[in-house]
Tab-separated table of C-alpha atoms in Angstrom:
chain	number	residue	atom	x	y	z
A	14	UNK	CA	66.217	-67.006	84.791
A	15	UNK	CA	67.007	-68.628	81.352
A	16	UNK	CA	64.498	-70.101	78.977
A	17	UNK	CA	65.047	-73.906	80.242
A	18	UNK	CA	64.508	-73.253	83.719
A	19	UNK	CA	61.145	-70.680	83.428
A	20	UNK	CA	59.997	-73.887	81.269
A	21	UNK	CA	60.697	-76.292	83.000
A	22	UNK	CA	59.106	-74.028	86.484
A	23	UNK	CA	56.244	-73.275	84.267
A	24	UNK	CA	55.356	-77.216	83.607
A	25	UNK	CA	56.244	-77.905	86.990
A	26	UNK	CA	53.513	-75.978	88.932
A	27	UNK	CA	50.962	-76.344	86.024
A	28	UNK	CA	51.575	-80.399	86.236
A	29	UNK	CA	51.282	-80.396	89.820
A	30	UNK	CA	47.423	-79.869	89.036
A	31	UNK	CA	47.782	-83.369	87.298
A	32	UNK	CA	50.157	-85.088	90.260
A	33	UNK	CA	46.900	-84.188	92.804
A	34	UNK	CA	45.109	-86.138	90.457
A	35	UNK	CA	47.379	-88.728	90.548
A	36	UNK	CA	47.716	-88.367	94.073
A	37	UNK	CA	43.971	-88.690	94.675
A	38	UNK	CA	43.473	-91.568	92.447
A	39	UNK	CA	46.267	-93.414	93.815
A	40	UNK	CA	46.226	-92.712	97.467
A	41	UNK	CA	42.273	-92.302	97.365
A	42	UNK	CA	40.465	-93.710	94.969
A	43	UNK	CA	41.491	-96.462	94.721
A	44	UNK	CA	42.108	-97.672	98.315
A	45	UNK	CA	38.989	-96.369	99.366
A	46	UNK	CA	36.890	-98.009	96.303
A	47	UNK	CA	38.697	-100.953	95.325
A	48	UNK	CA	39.015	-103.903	96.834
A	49	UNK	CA	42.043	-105.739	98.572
A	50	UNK	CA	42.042	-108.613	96.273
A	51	UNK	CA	41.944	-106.196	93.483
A	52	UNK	CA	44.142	-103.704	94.082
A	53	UNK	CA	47.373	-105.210	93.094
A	54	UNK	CA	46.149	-105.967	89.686
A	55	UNK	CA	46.125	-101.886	89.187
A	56	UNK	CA	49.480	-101.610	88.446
A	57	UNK	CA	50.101	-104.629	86.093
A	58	UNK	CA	47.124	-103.397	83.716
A	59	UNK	CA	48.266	-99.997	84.066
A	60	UNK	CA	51.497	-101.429	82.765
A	61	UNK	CA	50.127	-103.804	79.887
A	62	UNK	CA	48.196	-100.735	78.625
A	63	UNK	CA	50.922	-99.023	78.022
A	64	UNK	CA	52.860	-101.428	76.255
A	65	UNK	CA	49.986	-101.585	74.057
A	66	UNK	CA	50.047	-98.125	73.208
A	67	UNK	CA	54.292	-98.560	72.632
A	68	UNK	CA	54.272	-97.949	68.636
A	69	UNK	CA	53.090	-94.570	68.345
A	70	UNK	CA	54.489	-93.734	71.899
A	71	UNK	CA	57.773	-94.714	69.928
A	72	UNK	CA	56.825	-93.187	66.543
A	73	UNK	CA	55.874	-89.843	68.771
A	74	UNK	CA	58.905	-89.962	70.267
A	75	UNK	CA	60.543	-90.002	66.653
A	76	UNK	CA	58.980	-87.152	65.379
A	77	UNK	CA	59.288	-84.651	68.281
A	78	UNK	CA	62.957	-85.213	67.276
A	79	UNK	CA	62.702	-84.005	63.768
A	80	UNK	CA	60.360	-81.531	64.461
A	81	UNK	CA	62.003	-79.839	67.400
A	82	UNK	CA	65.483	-79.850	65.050
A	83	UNK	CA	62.797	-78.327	62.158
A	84	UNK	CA	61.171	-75.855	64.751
A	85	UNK	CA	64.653	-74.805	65.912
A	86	UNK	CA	65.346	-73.563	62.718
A	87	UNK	CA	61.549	-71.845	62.037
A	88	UNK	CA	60.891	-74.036	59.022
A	89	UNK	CA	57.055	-74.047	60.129
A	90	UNK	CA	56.085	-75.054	56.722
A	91	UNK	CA	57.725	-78.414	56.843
A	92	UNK	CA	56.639	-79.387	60.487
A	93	UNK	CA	53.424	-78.994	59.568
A	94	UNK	CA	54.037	-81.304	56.288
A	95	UNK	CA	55.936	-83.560	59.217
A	96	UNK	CA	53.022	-83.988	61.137
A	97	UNK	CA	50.554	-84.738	58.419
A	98	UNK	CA	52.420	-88.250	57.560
A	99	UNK	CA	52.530	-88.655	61.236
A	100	UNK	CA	48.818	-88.598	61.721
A	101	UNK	CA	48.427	-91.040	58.769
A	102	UNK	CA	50.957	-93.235	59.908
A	103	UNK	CA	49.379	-92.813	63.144
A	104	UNK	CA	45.920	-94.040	62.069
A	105	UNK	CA	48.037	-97.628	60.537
A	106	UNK	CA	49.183	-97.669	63.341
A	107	UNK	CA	45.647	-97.792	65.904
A	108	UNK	CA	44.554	-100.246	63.538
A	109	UNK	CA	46.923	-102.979	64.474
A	110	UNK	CA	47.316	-101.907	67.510
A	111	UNK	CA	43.051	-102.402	68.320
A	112	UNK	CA	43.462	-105.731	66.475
A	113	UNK	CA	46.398	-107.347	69.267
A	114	UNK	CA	44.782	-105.556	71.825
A	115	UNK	CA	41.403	-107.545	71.155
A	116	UNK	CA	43.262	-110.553	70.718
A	117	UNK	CA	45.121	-110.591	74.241
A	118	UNK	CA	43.770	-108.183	76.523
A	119	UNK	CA	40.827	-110.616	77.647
A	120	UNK	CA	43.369	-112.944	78.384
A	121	UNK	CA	46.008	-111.283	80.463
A	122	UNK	CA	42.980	-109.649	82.557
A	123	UNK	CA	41.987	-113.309	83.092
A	124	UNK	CA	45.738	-113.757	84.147
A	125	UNK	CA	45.745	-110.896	86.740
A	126	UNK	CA	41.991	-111.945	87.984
A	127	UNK	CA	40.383	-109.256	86.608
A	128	UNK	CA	36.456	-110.126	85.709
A	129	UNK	CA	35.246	-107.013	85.216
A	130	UNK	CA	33.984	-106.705	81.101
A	131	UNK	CA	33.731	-102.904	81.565
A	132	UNK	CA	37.064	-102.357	82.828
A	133	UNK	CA	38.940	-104.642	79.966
A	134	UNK	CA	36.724	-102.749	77.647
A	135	UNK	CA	38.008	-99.255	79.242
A	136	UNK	CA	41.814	-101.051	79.453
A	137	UNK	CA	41.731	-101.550	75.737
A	138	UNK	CA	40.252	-97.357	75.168
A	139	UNK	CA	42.595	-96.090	77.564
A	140	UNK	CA	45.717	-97.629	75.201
A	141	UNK	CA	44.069	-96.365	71.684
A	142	UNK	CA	43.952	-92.748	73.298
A	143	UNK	CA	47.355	-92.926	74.930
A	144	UNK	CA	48.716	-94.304	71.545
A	145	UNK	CA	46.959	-90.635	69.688
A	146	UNK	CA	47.905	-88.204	72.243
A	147	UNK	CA	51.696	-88.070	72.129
A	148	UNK	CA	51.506	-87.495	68.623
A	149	UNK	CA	49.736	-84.016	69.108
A	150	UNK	CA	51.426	-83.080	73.471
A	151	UNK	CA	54.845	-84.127	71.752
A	152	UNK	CA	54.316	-81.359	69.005
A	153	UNK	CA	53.236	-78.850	71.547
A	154	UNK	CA	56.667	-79.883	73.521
A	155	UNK	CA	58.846	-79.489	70.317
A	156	UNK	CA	57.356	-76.421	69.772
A	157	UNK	CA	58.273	-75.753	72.827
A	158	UNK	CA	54.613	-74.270	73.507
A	159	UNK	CA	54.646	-74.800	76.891
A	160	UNK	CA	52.141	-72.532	78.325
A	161	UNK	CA	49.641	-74.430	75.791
A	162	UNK	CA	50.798	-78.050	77.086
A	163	UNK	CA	50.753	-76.832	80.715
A	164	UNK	CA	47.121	-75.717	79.655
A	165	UNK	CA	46.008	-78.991	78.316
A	166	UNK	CA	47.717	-80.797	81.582
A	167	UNK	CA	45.841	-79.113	84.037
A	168	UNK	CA	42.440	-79.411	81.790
A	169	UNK	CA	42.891	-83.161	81.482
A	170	UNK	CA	43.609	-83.685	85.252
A	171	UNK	CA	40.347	-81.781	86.055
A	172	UNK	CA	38.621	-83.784	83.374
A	173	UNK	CA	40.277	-87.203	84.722
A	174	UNK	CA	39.608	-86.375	88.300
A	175	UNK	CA	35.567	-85.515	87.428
A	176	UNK	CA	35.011	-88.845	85.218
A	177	UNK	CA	36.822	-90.828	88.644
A	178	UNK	CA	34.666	-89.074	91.170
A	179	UNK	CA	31.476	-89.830	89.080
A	180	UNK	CA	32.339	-93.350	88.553
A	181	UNK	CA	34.510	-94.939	90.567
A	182	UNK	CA	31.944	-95.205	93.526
A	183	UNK	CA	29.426	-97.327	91.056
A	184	UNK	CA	32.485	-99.513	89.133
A	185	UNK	CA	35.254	-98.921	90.907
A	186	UNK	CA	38.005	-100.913	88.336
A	187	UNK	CA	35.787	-99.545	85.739
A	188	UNK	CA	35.734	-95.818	86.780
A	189	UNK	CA	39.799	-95.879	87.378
A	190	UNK	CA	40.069	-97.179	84.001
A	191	UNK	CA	37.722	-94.766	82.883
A	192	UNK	CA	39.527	-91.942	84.225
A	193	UNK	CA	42.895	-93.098	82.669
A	194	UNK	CA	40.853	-92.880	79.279
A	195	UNK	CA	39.804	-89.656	79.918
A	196	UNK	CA	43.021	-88.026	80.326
A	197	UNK	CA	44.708	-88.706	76.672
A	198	UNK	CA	40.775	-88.111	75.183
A	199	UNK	CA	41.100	-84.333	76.548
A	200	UNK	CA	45.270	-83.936	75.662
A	201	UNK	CA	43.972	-84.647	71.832
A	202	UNK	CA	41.554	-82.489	72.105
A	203	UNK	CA	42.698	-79.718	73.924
A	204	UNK	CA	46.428	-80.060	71.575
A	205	UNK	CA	44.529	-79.631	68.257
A	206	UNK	CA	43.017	-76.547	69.247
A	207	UNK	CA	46.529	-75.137	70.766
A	208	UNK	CA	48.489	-76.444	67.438
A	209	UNK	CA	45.574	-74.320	64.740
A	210	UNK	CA	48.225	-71.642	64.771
A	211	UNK	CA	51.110	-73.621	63.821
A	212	UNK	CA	49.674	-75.531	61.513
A	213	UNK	CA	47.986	-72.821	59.527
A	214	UNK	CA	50.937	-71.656	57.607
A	215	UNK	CA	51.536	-73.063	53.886
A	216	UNK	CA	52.760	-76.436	54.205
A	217	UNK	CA	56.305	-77.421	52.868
A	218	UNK	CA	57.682	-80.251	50.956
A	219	UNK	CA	59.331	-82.404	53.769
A	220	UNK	CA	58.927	-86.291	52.895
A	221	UNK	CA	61.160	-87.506	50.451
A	222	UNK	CA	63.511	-90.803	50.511
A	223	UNK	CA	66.173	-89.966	52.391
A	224	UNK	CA	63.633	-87.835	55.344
A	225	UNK	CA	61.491	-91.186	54.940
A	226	UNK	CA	64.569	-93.432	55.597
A	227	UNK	CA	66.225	-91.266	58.517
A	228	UNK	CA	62.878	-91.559	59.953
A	229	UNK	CA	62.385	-94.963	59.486
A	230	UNK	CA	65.310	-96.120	61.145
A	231	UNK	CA	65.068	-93.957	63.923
A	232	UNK	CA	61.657	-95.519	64.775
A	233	UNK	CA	62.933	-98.694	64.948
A	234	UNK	CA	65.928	-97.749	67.113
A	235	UNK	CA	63.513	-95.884	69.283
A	236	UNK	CA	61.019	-98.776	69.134
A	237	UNK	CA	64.058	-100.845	70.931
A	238	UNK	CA	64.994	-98.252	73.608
A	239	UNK	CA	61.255	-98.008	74.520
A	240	UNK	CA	59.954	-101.872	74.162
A	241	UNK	CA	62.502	-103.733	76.066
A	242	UNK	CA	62.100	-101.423	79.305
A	243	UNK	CA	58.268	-101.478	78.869
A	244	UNK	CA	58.404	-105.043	78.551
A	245	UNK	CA	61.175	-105.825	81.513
A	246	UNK	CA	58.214	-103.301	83.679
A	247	UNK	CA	55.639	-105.802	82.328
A	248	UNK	CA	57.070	-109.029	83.325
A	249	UNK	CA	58.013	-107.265	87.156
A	250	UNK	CA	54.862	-106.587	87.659
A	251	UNK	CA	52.830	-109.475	86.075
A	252	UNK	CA	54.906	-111.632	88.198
A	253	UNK	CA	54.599	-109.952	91.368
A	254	UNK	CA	51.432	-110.019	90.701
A	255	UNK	CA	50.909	-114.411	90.129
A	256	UNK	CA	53.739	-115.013	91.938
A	257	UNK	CA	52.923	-113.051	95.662
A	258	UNK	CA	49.981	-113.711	97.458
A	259	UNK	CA	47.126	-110.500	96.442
A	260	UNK	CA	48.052	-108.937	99.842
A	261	UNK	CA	51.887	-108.579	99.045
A	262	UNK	CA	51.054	-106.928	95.554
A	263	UNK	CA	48.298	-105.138	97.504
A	264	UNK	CA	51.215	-103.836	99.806
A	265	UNK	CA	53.457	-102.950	96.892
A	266	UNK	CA	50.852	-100.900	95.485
A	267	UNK	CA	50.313	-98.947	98.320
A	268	UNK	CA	53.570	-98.392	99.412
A	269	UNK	CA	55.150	-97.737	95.267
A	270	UNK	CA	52.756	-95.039	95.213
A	271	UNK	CA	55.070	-92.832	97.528
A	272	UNK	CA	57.760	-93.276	95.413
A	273	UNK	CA	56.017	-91.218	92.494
A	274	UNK	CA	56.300	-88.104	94.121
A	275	UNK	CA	59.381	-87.932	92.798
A	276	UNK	CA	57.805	-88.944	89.337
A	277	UNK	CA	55.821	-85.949	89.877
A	278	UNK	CA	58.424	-83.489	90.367
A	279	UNK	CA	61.572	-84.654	87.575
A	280	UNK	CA	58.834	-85.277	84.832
A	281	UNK	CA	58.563	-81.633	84.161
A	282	UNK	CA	62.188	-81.726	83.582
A	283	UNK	CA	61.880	-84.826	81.118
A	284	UNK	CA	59.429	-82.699	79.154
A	285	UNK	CA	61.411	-79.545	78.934
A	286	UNK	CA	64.971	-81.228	78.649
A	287	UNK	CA	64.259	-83.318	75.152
A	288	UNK	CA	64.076	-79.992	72.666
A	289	UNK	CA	66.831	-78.832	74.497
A	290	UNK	CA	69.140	-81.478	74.151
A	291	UNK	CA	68.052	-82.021	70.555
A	292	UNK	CA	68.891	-78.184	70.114
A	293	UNK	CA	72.548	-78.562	71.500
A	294	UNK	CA	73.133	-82.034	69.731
A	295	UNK	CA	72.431	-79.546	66.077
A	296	UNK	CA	74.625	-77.400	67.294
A	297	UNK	CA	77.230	-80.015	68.181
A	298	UNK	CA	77.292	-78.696	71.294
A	299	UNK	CA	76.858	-80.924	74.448
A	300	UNK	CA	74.052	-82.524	76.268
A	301	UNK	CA	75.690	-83.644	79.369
A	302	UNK	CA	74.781	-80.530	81.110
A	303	UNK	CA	71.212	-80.883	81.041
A	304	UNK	CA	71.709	-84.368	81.739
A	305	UNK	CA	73.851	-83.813	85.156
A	306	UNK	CA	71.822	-80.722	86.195
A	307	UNK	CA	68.645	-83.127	86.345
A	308	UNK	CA	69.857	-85.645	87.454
A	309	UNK	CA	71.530	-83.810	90.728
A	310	UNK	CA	67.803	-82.550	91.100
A	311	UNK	CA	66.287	-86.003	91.152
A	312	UNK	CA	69.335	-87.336	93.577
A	313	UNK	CA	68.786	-84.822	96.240
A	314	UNK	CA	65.268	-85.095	96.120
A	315	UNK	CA	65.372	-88.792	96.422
A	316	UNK	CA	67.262	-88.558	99.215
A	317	UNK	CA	65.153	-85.911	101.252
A	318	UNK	CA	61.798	-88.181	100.139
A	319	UNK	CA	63.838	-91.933	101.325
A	320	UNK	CA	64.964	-90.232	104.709
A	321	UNK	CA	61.370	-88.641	105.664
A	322	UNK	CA	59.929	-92.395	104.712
A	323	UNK	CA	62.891	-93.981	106.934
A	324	UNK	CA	61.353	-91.681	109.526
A	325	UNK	CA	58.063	-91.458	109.128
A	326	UNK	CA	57.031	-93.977	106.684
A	327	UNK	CA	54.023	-96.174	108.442
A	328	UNK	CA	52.289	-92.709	109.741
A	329	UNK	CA	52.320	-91.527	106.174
A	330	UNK	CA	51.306	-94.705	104.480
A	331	UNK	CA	48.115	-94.624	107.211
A	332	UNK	CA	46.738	-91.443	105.876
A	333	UNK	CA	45.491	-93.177	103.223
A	334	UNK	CA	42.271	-95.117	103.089
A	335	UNK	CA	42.587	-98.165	104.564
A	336	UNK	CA	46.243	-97.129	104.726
A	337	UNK	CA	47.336	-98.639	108.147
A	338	UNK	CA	46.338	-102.271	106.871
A	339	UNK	CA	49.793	-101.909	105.092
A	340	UNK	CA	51.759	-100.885	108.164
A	341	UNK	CA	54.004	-103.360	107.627
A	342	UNK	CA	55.194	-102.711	104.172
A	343	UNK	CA	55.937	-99.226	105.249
A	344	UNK	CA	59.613	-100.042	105.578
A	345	UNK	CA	59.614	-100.161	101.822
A	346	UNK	CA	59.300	-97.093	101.180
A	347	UNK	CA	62.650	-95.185	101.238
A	348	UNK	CA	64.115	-98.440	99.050
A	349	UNK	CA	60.924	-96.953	96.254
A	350	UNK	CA	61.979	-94.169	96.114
A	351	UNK	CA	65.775	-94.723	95.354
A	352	UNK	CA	65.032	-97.299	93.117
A	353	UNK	CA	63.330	-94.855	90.867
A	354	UNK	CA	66.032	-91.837	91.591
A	355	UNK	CA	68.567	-94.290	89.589
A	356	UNK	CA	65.665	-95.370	86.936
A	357	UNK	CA	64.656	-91.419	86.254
A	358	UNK	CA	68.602	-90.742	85.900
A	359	UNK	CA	69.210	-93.220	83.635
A	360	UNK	CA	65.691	-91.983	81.476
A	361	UNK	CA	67.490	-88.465	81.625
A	362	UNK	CA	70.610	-89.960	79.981
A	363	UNK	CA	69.320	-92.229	77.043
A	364	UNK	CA	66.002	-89.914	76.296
A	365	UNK	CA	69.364	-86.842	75.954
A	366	UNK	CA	70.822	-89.411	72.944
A	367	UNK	CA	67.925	-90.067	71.694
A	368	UNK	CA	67.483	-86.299	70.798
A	369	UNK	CA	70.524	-86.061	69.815
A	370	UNK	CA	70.122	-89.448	67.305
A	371	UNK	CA	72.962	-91.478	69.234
A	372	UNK	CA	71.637	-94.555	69.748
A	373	UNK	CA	75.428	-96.237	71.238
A	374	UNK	CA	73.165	-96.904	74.615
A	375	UNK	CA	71.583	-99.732	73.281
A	376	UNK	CA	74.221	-101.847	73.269
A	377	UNK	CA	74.161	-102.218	77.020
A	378	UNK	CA	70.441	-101.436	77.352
A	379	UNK	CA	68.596	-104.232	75.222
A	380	UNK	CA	70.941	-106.764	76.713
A	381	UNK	CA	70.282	-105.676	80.871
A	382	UNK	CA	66.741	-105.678	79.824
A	383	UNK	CA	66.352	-108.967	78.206
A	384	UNK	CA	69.018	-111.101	80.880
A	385	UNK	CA	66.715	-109.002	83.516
A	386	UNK	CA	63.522	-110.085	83.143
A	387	UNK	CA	64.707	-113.661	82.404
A	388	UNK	CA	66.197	-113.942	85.853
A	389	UNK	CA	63.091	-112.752	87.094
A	390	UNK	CA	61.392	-115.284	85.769
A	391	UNK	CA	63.308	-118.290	86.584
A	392	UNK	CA	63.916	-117.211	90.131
A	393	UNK	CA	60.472	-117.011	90.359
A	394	UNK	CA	59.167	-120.384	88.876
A	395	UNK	CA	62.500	-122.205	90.625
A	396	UNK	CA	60.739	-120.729	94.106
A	397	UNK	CA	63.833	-118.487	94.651
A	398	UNK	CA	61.685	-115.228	95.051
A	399	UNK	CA	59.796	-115.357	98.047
A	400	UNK	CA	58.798	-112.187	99.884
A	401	UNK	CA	58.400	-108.917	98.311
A	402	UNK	CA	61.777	-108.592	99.837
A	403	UNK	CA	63.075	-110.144	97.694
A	404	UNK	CA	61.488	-108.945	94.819
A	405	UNK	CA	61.707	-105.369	95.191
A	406	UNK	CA	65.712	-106.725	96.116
A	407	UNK	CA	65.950	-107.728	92.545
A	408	UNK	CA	64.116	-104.627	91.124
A	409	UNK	CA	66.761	-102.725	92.769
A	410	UNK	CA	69.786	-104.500	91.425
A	411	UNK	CA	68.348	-104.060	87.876
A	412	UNK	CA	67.915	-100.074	88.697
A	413	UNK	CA	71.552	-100.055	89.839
A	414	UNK	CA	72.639	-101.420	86.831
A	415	UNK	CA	71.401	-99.183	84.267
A	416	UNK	CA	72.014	-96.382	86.679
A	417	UNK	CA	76.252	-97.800	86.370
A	418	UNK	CA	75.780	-98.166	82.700
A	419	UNK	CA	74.455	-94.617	81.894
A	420	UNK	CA	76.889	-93.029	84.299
A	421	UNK	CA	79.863	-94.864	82.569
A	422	UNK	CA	78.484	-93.325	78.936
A	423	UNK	CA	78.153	-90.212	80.335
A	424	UNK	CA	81.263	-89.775	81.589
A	425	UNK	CA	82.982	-91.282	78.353
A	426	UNK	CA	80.847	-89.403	75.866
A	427	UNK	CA	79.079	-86.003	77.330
């Protein structure tokens, strides 16, 4: 077995300590302590909190470029002079991103009738500490210290699921939110102690114009590839949220959350790919193999997961709490699951040029996701969306299309 595939088999079983905590908090937890009217509201925060946290998820996603090239070629000295400017661009960073976030967050939770002080409070901590902790996981992954980050996964799930299980039956919005705060709080810490050893030898002179400039407009391309999906995921999920009655988004909830078991298994494969493909891309060799070898993965799996939900999908959907209220949306849930087959393949694709520094994808990616999201919105406020049918309808056209475009460049390119 080469080094990709024990990698990516040791993140997979140490992460799938983490998917039972996803598992329990979203097939669990939060049908058993939220309530109905509430629960569709769950995945629209989820979603704004993330966008919050989108600069130094983007400026992360930078840097594990330049240091996995830097790590490949054992020039420890300048990743550890790389990640000192990260952490103090980081720390501009939090500041502005604390200031928007106390600007708008009380509003949108208004928006998604949310009430709950404590839980926009936790919304708001939940997106500083995602914003710190790919800084310090995405080092570990360049690295390629694995066994650490497979370490500090399964830690933070046990820490996430204990904060949930304490407080979710007193405040249940509250306690999720908590929980979600929890999990980047213990990555941080658990990363700085796993990164003392690399970052103990003498730092090298790595910033200079032209490092500063390369990085600089790499962030901003990666800004691009990473806000205009984020944001197209925002505005789906805000609307289905205002538009649908709170028993459809309730419905989409509980059915979506089927559909991340195949989250859970290709994001291993996300995590080891990237140093990989930014390995090859030095080398001028190619990425497409990594990229096809994944994405065969996620295909098959998709399908095995969509035809067990064709089959069985309202008996599964009723083991959960309060799960056979949703009977009905059960139908759903092979549709999920494909959808985000041709999403994760497409992720596999542009996250492989983005190690490699191509950024040619964006051409056809910024466009689909602006004209996307606009559509949404006027079909929905010209009454032409509906049902949930209908929306998950156009979710799955969008998916298609990114899925066509990234096939086409991969084909072409390699």
């Amino acid at each position: 077995m080469n080094g990709f595939a024990k990698s990516a088999l040791l993140l997979l079983l140490a992460l799938r300590a983490g998917d039972l905590v996803n598992v329990a908090a979203g097939m669990w937890f939060v049908p058993r302590y939220v309530s109905p009217e509430d629960i569709g509201a769950v995945l629209p925060v989820t979603s704004f909190a993330t966008f919050l946290s989108l600069p130094v998820f983007a400026f992360a996603m930078t840097v594990m470029k330049e240091s996995a090239w830097l790590a490949a070629n054992n020039e420890s000295g300048k990743v550890k002079s790389l990640l000192r400017g990260v952490f103090l661009t980081v720390g501009v960073l939090l500041v502005a991103v604390l200031c928007v976030s106390a600007a708008v967050t009380p509003r949108f939770l208004v928006k998604m009738r949310i009430f709950d002080t404590a839980a926009g409070i936790l919304v708001v901590s939940a997106a500083f500490l995602g914003c710190v902790a790919p800084v310090y996981t995405d080092a570990l992954q360049s690295l390629k210290r694995f066994r650490s980050l497979a370490l500090v996964e399964v830690g933070g799930a046990a820490f996430r699921f204990a904060v949930m299980l304490a407080l979710m039956p007193l405040r249940a919005l509250a306690g999720y939110f908590a929980g979600q705060a929890a999990l980047p709080a213990f990555r941080i810490a658990g990363s700085v102690i796993a990164l003392r050893r690399d970052l103990s030898v003498p730092a090298e002179p790595f910033w200079d114009r032209e490092s500063s400039r390369r990085i600089a407009l790499a962030f901003a391309a990666v800004l691009a590839y990473q806000a205009f999906p984020m944001a197209a995921s925002l505005v789906e999920q805000s609307i289905l949220r205002t538009a649908l009655s709170s028993a459809d988004s309730a419905g989409y909830y509980m059915a979506s959350r089927f559909s991340d078991m195949l989250f859970y298994l290709t994001f291993p494969l996300m995590l080891v790919m990237f140093p990989y493909t930014a390995s090859a891309a030095q080398k001028s060799a190619s990425t497409r193999p990594y990229v096809v070898k994944c994405s065969l993965v996620t295909l098959a799996a998709s399908a095995l997961l969509a035809a067990v939900y064709a089959l069985w999908g309202a008996p599964i959907l009723s083991l959960m709490p309060n799960g056979e209220n949703y009977a009905e949306y059960a139908h759903l849930m092979p549709w999920l699951v494909l959808i985000a087959a041709m999403t994760t393949c497409q992720v596999f694709h542009t996250n492989a040029e983005v190690s490699a520094g191509r950024y040619g994808f964006l051409w056809w990616l910024v466009p689909l996701h602006v004209a996307y999201p606009a559509a949404l919105c006027l079909a929905s406020s010209h009454g032409l969306i509906t049902s949930l049918e209908g929306m998950v309808a156009f979710f799955g056209a969008a998916s298609l299309l990114r899925f066509a475009f990234s096939l086409a460049q991969l084909l072409k390119c390699g």
